[in-house]
Short mmCIF file of C-alpha atoms in Angstrom, two decimals:
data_model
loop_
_atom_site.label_atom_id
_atom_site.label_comp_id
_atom_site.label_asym_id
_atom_site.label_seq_id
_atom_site.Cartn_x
_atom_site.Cartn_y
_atom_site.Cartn_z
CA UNK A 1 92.36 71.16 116.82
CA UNK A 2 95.65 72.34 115.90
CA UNK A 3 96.06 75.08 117.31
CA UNK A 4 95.04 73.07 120.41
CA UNK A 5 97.91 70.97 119.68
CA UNK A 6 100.42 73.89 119.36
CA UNK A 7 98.63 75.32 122.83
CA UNK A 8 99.65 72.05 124.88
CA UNK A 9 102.70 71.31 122.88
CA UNK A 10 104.59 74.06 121.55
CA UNK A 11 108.03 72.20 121.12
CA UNK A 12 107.20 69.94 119.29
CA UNK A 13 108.73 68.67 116.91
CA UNK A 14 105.62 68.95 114.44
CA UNK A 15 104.77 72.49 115.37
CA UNK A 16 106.64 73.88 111.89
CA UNK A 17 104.59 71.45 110.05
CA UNK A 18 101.33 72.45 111.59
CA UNK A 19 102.14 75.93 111.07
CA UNK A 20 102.52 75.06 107.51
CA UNK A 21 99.48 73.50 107.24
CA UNK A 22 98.07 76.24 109.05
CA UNK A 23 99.53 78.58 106.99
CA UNK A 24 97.87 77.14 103.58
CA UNK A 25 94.91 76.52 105.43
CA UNK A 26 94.13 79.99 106.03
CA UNK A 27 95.52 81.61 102.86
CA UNK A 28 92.66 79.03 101.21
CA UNK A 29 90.42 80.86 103.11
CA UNK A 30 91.24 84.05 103.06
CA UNK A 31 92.24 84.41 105.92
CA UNK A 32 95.05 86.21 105.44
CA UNK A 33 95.99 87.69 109.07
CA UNK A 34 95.76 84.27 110.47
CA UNK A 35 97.93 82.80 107.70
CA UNK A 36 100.53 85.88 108.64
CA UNK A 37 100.34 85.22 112.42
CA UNK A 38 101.10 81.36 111.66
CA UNK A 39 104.01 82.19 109.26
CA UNK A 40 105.66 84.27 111.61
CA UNK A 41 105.59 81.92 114.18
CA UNK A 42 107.45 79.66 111.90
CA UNK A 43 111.66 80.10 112.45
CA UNK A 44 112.97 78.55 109.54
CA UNK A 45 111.15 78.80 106.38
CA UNK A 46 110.83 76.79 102.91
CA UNK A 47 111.57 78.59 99.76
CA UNK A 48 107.61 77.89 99.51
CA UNK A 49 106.33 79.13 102.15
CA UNK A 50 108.36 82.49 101.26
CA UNK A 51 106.49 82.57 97.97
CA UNK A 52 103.31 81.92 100.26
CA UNK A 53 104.42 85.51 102.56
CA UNK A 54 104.82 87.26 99.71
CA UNK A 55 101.22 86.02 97.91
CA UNK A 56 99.93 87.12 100.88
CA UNK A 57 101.69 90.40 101.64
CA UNK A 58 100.05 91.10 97.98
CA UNK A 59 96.38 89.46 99.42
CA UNK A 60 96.61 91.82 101.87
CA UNK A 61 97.35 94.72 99.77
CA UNK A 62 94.41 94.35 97.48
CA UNK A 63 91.92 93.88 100.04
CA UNK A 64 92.84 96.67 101.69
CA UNK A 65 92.62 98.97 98.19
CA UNK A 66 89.59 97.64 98.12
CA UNK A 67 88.88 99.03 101.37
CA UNK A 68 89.86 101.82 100.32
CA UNK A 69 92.73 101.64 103.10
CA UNK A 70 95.38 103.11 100.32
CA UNK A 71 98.41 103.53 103.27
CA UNK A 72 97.85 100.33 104.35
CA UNK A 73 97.59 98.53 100.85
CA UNK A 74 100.87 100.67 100.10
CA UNK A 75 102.93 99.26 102.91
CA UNK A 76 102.00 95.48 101.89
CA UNK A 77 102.83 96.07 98.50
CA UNK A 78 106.04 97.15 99.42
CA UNK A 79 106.55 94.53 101.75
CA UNK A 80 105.77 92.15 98.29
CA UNK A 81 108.10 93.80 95.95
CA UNK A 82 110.57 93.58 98.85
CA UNK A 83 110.42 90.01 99.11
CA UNK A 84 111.14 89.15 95.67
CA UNK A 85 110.67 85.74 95.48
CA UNK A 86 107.85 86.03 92.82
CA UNK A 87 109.03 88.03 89.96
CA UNK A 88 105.62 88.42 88.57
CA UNK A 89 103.78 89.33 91.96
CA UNK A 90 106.74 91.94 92.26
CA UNK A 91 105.57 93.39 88.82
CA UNK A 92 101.99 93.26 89.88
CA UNK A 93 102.53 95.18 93.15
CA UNK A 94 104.26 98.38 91.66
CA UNK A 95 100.91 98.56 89.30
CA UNK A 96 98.97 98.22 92.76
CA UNK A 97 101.05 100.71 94.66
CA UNK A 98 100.53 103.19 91.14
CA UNK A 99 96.93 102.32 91.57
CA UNK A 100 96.82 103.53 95.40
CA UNK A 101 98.96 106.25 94.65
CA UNK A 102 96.04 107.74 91.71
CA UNK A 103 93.20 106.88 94.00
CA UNK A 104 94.71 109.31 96.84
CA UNK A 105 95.69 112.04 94.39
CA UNK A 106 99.39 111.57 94.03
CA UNK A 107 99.55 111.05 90.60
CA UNK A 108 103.32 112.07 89.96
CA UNK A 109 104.01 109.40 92.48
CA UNK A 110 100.97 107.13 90.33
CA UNK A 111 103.06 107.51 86.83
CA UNK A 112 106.51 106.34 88.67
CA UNK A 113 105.10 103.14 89.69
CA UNK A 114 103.21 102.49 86.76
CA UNK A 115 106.34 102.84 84.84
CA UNK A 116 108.42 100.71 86.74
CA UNK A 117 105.31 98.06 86.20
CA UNK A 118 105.43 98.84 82.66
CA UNK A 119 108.97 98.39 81.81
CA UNK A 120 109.31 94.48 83.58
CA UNK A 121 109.67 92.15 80.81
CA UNK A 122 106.48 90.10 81.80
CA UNK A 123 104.44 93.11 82.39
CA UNK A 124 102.43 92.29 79.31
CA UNK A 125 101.76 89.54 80.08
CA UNK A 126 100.02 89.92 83.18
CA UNK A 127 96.70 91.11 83.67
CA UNK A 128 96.94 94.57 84.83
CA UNK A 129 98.79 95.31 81.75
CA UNK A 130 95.92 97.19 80.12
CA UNK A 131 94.99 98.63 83.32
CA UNK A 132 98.77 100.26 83.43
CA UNK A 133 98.49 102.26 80.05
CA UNK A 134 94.83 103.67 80.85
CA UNK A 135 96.35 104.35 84.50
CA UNK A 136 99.51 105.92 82.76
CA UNK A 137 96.87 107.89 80.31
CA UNK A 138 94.95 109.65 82.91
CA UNK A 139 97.34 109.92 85.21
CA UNK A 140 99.45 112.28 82.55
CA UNK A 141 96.33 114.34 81.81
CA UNK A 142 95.86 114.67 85.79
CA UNK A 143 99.68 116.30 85.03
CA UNK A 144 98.18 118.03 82.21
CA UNK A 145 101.20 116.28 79.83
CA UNK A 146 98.29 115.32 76.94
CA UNK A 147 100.86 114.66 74.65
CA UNK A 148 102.11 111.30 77.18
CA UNK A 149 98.42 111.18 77.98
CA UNK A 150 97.40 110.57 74.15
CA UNK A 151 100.12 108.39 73.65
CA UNK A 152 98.78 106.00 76.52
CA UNK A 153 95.48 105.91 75.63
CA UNK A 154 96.51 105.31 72.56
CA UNK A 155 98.41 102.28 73.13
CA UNK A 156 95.18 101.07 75.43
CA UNK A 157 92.92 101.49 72.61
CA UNK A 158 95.18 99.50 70.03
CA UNK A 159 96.05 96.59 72.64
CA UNK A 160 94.67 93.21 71.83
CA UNK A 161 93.31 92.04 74.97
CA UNK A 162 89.99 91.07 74.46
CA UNK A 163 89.20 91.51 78.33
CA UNK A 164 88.81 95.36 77.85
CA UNK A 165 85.62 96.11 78.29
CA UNK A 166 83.40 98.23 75.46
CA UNK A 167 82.81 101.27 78.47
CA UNK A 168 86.42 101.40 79.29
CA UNK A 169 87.54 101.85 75.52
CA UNK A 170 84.93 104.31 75.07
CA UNK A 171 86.44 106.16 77.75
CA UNK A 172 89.62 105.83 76.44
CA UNK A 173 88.94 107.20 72.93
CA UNK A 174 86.94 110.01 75.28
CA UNK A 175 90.01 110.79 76.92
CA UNK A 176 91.83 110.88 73.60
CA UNK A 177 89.71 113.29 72.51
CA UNK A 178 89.96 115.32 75.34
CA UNK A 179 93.77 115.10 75.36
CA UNK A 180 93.31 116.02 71.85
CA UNK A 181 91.41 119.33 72.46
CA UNK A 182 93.50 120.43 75.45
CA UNK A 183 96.49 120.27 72.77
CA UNK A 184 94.39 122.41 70.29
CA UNK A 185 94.49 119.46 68.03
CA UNK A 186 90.92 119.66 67.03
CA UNK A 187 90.47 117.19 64.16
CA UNK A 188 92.09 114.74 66.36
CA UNK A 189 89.73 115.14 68.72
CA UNK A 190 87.00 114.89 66.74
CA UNK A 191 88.08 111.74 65.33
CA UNK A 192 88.42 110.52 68.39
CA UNK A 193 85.12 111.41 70.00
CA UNK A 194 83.87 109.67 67.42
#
């Protein structure tokens, strides 16, 4: 019906309020390339609906990690750290574009957006923070550095969040004890494989 509306009567002076409606509309949906088309047709924007864009540049980017679509889901995360209007969904896109980067092999590339995720102020307080130090942790022993790959895993294993699952701290202290016996450390490791 409204895009009906827009279709007979695109001057109108409603049309930026339809495409804001539109624009919600879809992004409540998930439909995320139909909330894009709508913003864009939009010429003058509200502070909110740039905070809208960039939620949905970062929509966009984990549906298409998901998707396993990892040049894709890099160049909306960009596009969300670039906007900037969320502080915290710019924090949460450099851990997704170190996530793509690991999943496609580049994990110098991995560690240098993980770090620039880890050292935002609200970092720990979002929820990828845990996923950052395990990502920093094998990332480093993919770059055979053990000694930065213990002291991730390390941190992982001793952070509070209750959300960690019991597999992935297994793996972690698994890792550690890897780490450990790559370093010739071998009471460390068996400490830690235990």
């Amino acid at each position: 019906v409204l895009e009906d509306f827009l279709e007979r009567y695109p001057n109108s002076v409603y049309a930026k309020r339809i495409y804001a409606y539109m624009v919600r509309m879809y992004l409540t949906t998930r439909n995320y390339d139909m909330a894009l088309a709508s913003l864009n047709k939009i010429e003058h924007r509200t502070p909110e609906l740039n905070r809208i864009e960039q939620r949905l540049y970062f929509n966009k980017g984990v549906e298409s990690f998901h998707r396993r679509a990892y040049g894709t889901a890099l160049a909306y995360f960009a596009k969300c750290a670039e906007a900037g209007f969320d502080a915290d969904l710019t924090t949460r896109a450099y851990f997704w574009q170190g996530e793509c980067h690991f999943s496609a092999g580049n994990y110098q590339k991995a560690l240098g957006f993980y770090r620039q995720f880890l050292s935002s102020s609200s970092a720990r307080n979002l929820p990828e923070y845990a996923d950052a130090l395990l990502g920093m942790g094998y990332a480093s022993m993919e770059n055979a550095d053990y000694s930065q790959a213990v002291r991730y895993f390390e941190k992982f294993v001793s952070w509070k969040d209750s959300e960690k699952s019991r597999y992935l701290q297994a793996d972690a202290y698994a890792r550690l004890g890897d780490c450990h016996f790559m370093q010739g450390n071998y009471a460390a490791a068996v400490s830690s494989y235990d």
